[in-house]
Tab-separated table of C-alpha atoms in Angstrom:
chain	number	residue	atom	x	y	z
A	188	UNK	CA	-10.574	5.245	-0.949
A	189	UNK	CA	-9.208	7.074	-3.949
A	190	UNK	CA	-10.953	10.302	-4.944
A	191	UNK	CA	-11.653	11.426	-8.517
A	192	UNK	CA	-8.349	13.290	-8.693
A	193	UNK	CA	-6.401	10.144	-7.765
A	194	UNK	CA	-5.659	11.130	-4.155
A	195	UNK	CA	-5.751	8.505	-1.452
A	196	UNK	CA	-8.438	9.481	1.062
A	197	UNK	CA	-8.538	6.264	3.107
A	198	UNK	CA	-7.911	6.580	6.862
A	199	UNK	CA	-4.225	7.197	7.454
A	200	UNK	CA	-2.169	4.616	9.263
A	201	UNK	CA	-0.193	5.843	12.282
A	202	UNK	CA	3.391	7.088	12.084
A	203	UNK	CA	5.677	5.787	9.366
A	204	UNK	CA	3.141	3.144	8.349
A	205	UNK	CA	1.182	5.948	6.660
A	206	UNK	CA	4.099	6.360	4.225
A	207	UNK	CA	3.945	2.660	3.314
A	208	UNK	CA	0.154	2.847	2.939
A	209	UNK	CA	0.353	5.801	0.547
A	210	UNK	CA	3.212	4.101	-1.336
A	211	UNK	CA	1.110	1.027	-2.125
A	212	UNK	CA	-1.943	3.145	-2.984
A	213	UNK	CA	-0.243	5.172	-5.741
A	214	UNK	CA	-2.136	4.897	-9.029
A	215	UNK	CA	-3.715	6.767	-11.914
A	216	UNK	CA	-7.010	6.466	-13.750
A	217	UNK	CA	-7.234	5.768	-17.464
A	218	UNK	CA	-9.656	7.480	-19.848
A	219	UNK	CA	-12.411	5.033	-18.822
A	220	UNK	CA	-11.896	5.714	-15.119
A	221	UNK	CA	-10.175	2.410	-14.393
A	222	UNK	CA	-7.319	2.286	-11.912
A	223	UNK	CA	-3.921	1.787	-13.578
A	224	UNK	CA	-0.335	1.573	-12.332
A	225	UNK	CA	1.380	4.905	-11.744
A	226	UNK	CA	3.903	6.268	-14.239
A	227	UNK	CA	7.543	6.731	-13.247
A	228	UNK	CA	7.130	10.478	-12.761
A	229	UNK	CA	4.335	10.000	-10.217
A	230	UNK	CA	6.411	7.522	-8.202
A	231	UNK	CA	9.513	9.746	-8.320
A	232	UNK	CA	7.459	12.798	-7.263
A	233	UNK	CA	5.921	10.870	-4.378
A	234	UNK	CA	9.355	9.759	-3.158
A	235	UNK	CA	10.684	13.327	-3.487
A	236	UNK	CA	7.685	14.816	-1.658
A	237	UNK	CA	8.252	12.379	1.194
A	238	UNK	CA	11.963	13.203	1.424
A	239	UNK	CA	13.132	9.797	0.224
A	240	UNK	CA	14.716	11.092	-3.002
A	241	UNK	CA	16.515	14.341	-3.702
A	242	UNK	CA	14.698	16.594	-6.192
A	243	UNK	CA	15.475	15.754	-9.800
A	244	UNK	CA	17.060	12.401	-8.964
A	245	UNK	CA	16.983	9.907	-11.810
A	246	UNK	CA	14.149	7.375	-11.699
A	247	UNK	CA	14.327	4.816	-14.509
A	248	UNK	CA	11.856	2.360	-16.028
A	249	UNK	CA	13.752	-0.378	-14.157
A	250	UNK	CA	13.104	1.534	-10.908
A	251	UNK	CA	9.406	1.658	-11.791
A	252	UNK	CA	9.420	-2.114	-12.315
A	253	UNK	CA	11.071	-2.539	-8.897
A	254	UNK	CA	8.390	-0.298	-7.395
A	255	UNK	CA	5.641	-2.448	-8.979
A	256	UNK	CA	7.269	-5.656	-7.662
A	257	UNK	CA	7.650	-4.195	-4.161
A	258	UNK	CA	4.094	-2.855	-4.139
A	259	UNK	CA	2.720	-6.252	-5.241
A	260	UNK	CA	4.761	-8.036	-2.577
A	261	UNK	CA	3.568	-5.694	0.173
A	262	UNK	CA	-0.024	-6.130	-1.028
A	263	UNK	CA	0.614	-9.885	-0.828
A	264	UNK	CA	1.580	-9.451	2.830
A	265	UNK	CA	-1.483	-7.291	3.489
A	266	UNK	CA	-3.771	-9.881	1.894
A	267	UNK	CA	-2.106	-12.916	3.515
A	268	UNK	CA	-4.017	-14.735	6.221
A	269	UNK	CA	-2.353	-13.787	9.525
A	270	UNK	CA	-2.334	-17.454	10.521
A	271	UNK	CA	-0.440	-18.445	7.369
A	272	UNK	CA	3.147	-17.824	6.473
A	273	UNK	CA	4.278	-14.999	4.229
A	274	UNK	CA	3.958	-16.026	0.567
A	275	UNK	CA	7.454	-17.161	-0.490
A	276	UNK	CA	7.576	-15.094	-3.676
A	277	UNK	CA	6.568	-11.935	-1.783
A	278	UNK	CA	9.134	-12.575	0.946
A	279	UNK	CA	11.858	-13.065	-1.667
A	280	UNK	CA	11.061	-9.767	-3.436
A	281	UNK	CA	11.034	-7.842	-0.156
A	282	UNK	CA	14.263	-9.504	1.007
A	283	UNK	CA	16.047	-8.680	-2.271
A	284	UNK	CA	15.003	-5.028	-2.110
A	285	UNK	CA	16.036	-4.806	1.552
A	286	UNK	CA	19.437	-6.311	0.765
A	287	UNK	CA	19.938	-3.927	-2.179
A	288	UNK	CA	19.282	-1.045	0.226
A	289	UNK	CA	21.847	-2.335	2.741
A	290	UNK	CA	19.339	-2.294	5.583
A	291	UNK	CA	20.961	-2.386	9.003
A	292	UNK	CA	19.701	-2.042	12.573
A	293	UNK	CA	20.270	1.249	14.343
A	294	UNK	CA	19.867	1.576	18.084
A	295	UNK	CA	19.090	5.049	19.389
A	296	UNK	CA	20.027	6.452	22.800
A	297	UNK	CA	16.427	7.639	23.141
A	298	UNK	CA	13.614	5.803	21.414
A	299	UNK	CA	13.070	2.500	19.725
A	300	UNK	CA	15.569	0.820	17.417
A	301	UNK	CA	15.079	1.306	13.686
A	302	UNK	CA	16.096	-0.441	10.501
A	303	UNK	CA	17.785	1.972	8.110
A	304	UNK	CA	19.104	1.822	4.537
A	305	UNK	CA	22.704	2.703	3.744
A	306	UNK	CA	23.302	5.507	1.320
A	307	UNK	CA	20.666	7.299	-0.686
A	308	UNK	CA	18.912	7.081	-4.029
A	309	UNK	CA	16.127	4.864	-5.238
A	310	UNK	CA	17.422	1.686	-3.554
A	311	UNK	CA	17.514	3.472	-0.185
A	312	UNK	CA	14.029	4.929	-0.768
A	313	UNK	CA	12.617	1.460	-1.407
A	314	UNK	CA	14.647	0.137	1.529
A	315	UNK	CA	12.900	2.643	3.778
A	316	UNK	CA	9.546	1.166	2.751
A	317	UNK	CA	10.811	-2.357	3.495
A	318	UNK	CA	12.103	-1.181	6.880
A	319	UNK	CA	8.712	0.320	7.751
A	320	UNK	CA	6.977	-2.968	6.891
A	321	UNK	CA	9.522	-4.887	8.976
A	322	UNK	CA	9.123	-2.724	12.080
A	323	UNK	CA	5.309	-2.582	11.723
A	324	UNK	CA	5.229	-6.384	11.568
A	325	UNK	CA	6.784	-6.499	15.027
A	326	UNK	CA	4.712	-3.788	16.681
A	327	UNK	CA	1.434	-5.242	15.334
A	328	UNK	CA	0.338	-2.248	13.272
A	329	UNK	CA	1.004	-3.938	9.920
A	330	UNK	CA	-1.763	-6.470	10.657
A	331	UNK	CA	-4.269	-3.593	10.668
A	332	UNK	CA	-3.590	-2.786	7.007
A	333	UNK	CA	-6.258	-4.318	4.797
A	334	UNK	CA	-7.286	-4.297	1.167
A	335	UNK	CA	-10.700	-2.822	0.483
A	336	UNK	CA	-13.308	-5.553	-0.044
A	337	UNK	CA	-14.890	-3.629	-2.942
A	338	UNK	CA	-13.666	-5.428	-6.068
A	339	UNK	CA	-13.513	-2.137	-7.975
A	340	UNK	CA	-11.242	-0.506	-5.371
A	341	UNK	CA	-7.564	-1.320	-4.917
A	342	UNK	CA	-6.949	0.816	-1.828
A	343	UNK	CA	-5.101	-0.459	1.212
A	344	UNK	CA	-6.594	1.078	4.346
A	345	UNK	CA	-5.770	1.121	8.037
A	346	UNK	CA	-8.522	-0.627	9.959
A	347	UNK	CA	-9.304	1.552	12.971
A	348	UNK	CA	-12.379	-0.434	14.027
A	349	UNK	CA	-12.315	-1.713	17.611
A	350	UNK	CA	-12.520	-5.373	16.651
A	351	UNK	CA	-10.459	-4.985	13.437
A	352	UNK	CA	-13.338	-6.180	11.278
A	353	UNK	CA	-13.350	-3.300	8.777
A	354	UNK	CA	-13.926	-4.354	5.173
A	355	UNK	CA	-13.963	-1.144	3.151
A	356	UNK	CA	-11.592	1.778	2.876
A	357	UNK	CA	-14.643	4.026	3.178
A	358	UNK	CA	-18.073	3.004	4.389
A	359	UNK	CA	-19.574	6.067	2.702
A	360	UNK	CA	-18.399	5.032	-0.758
A	361	UNK	CA	-17.073	1.494	-1.157
A	362	UNK	CA	-19.155	0.045	1.668
A	363	UNK	CA	-22.283	1.776	0.441
A	364	UNK	CA	-21.712	0.556	-3.145
A	365	UNK	CA	-21.326	-3.019	-1.897
A	366	UNK	CA	-24.513	-2.795	0.161
A	367	UNK	CA	-26.465	-1.335	-2.769
A	368	UNK	CA	-25.192	-4.129	-5.066
A	369	UNK	CA	-26.212	-6.752	-2.496
A	370	UNK	CA	-29.652	-5.164	-2.094
A	371	UNK	CA	-30.188	-5.061	-5.880
A	372	UNK	CA	-29.156	-8.712	-6.148
A	373	UNK	CA	-31.618	-9.692	-3.419
A	374	UNK	CA	-34.348	-7.730	-5.213
A	375	UNK	CA	-33.571	-9.421	-8.522
A	376	UNK	CA	-33.553	-12.905	-6.979
A	377	UNK	CA	-36.800	-12.184	-5.160
A	378	UNK	CA	-38.652	-11.267	-8.401
């Protein structure tokens, strides 16, 4: 769920997956209240705030386009049927961004292995997001990310329901709107 100020208020995913969730939920609202893609400055600020970019680091229009491609590919994974294979075009985008970041496995003396980007900068920041998706795919938490079923909402939420049947990022807003629409439709058909 995205509040009126553009902040993501959907239930937070656990651990590093929360960073990926917030990354894909970045957006702005236009003058008519519609959700639009975030500008470069918003993306750069988000990456800085999360420690993935050093303050003031250059973030170009090409970097914004890479962000949009990566976000779309991750949304493609979120929306894919778990029984089906990863959409080829989404897998290719994610692979290219991971390769550009020089992702490599890192085994720790204490704790689980991680996948880490080499270097720093925008490529490494995006590589961190790819690494989070990769690890979450193995531990099963990625499968609990879902797109809100409300057609007017673009939020990706973490489904905390016991049977993983959640449909809306927020039952109080998106779920309620959907139920009201369905009720009004039933009333109109019944007339």
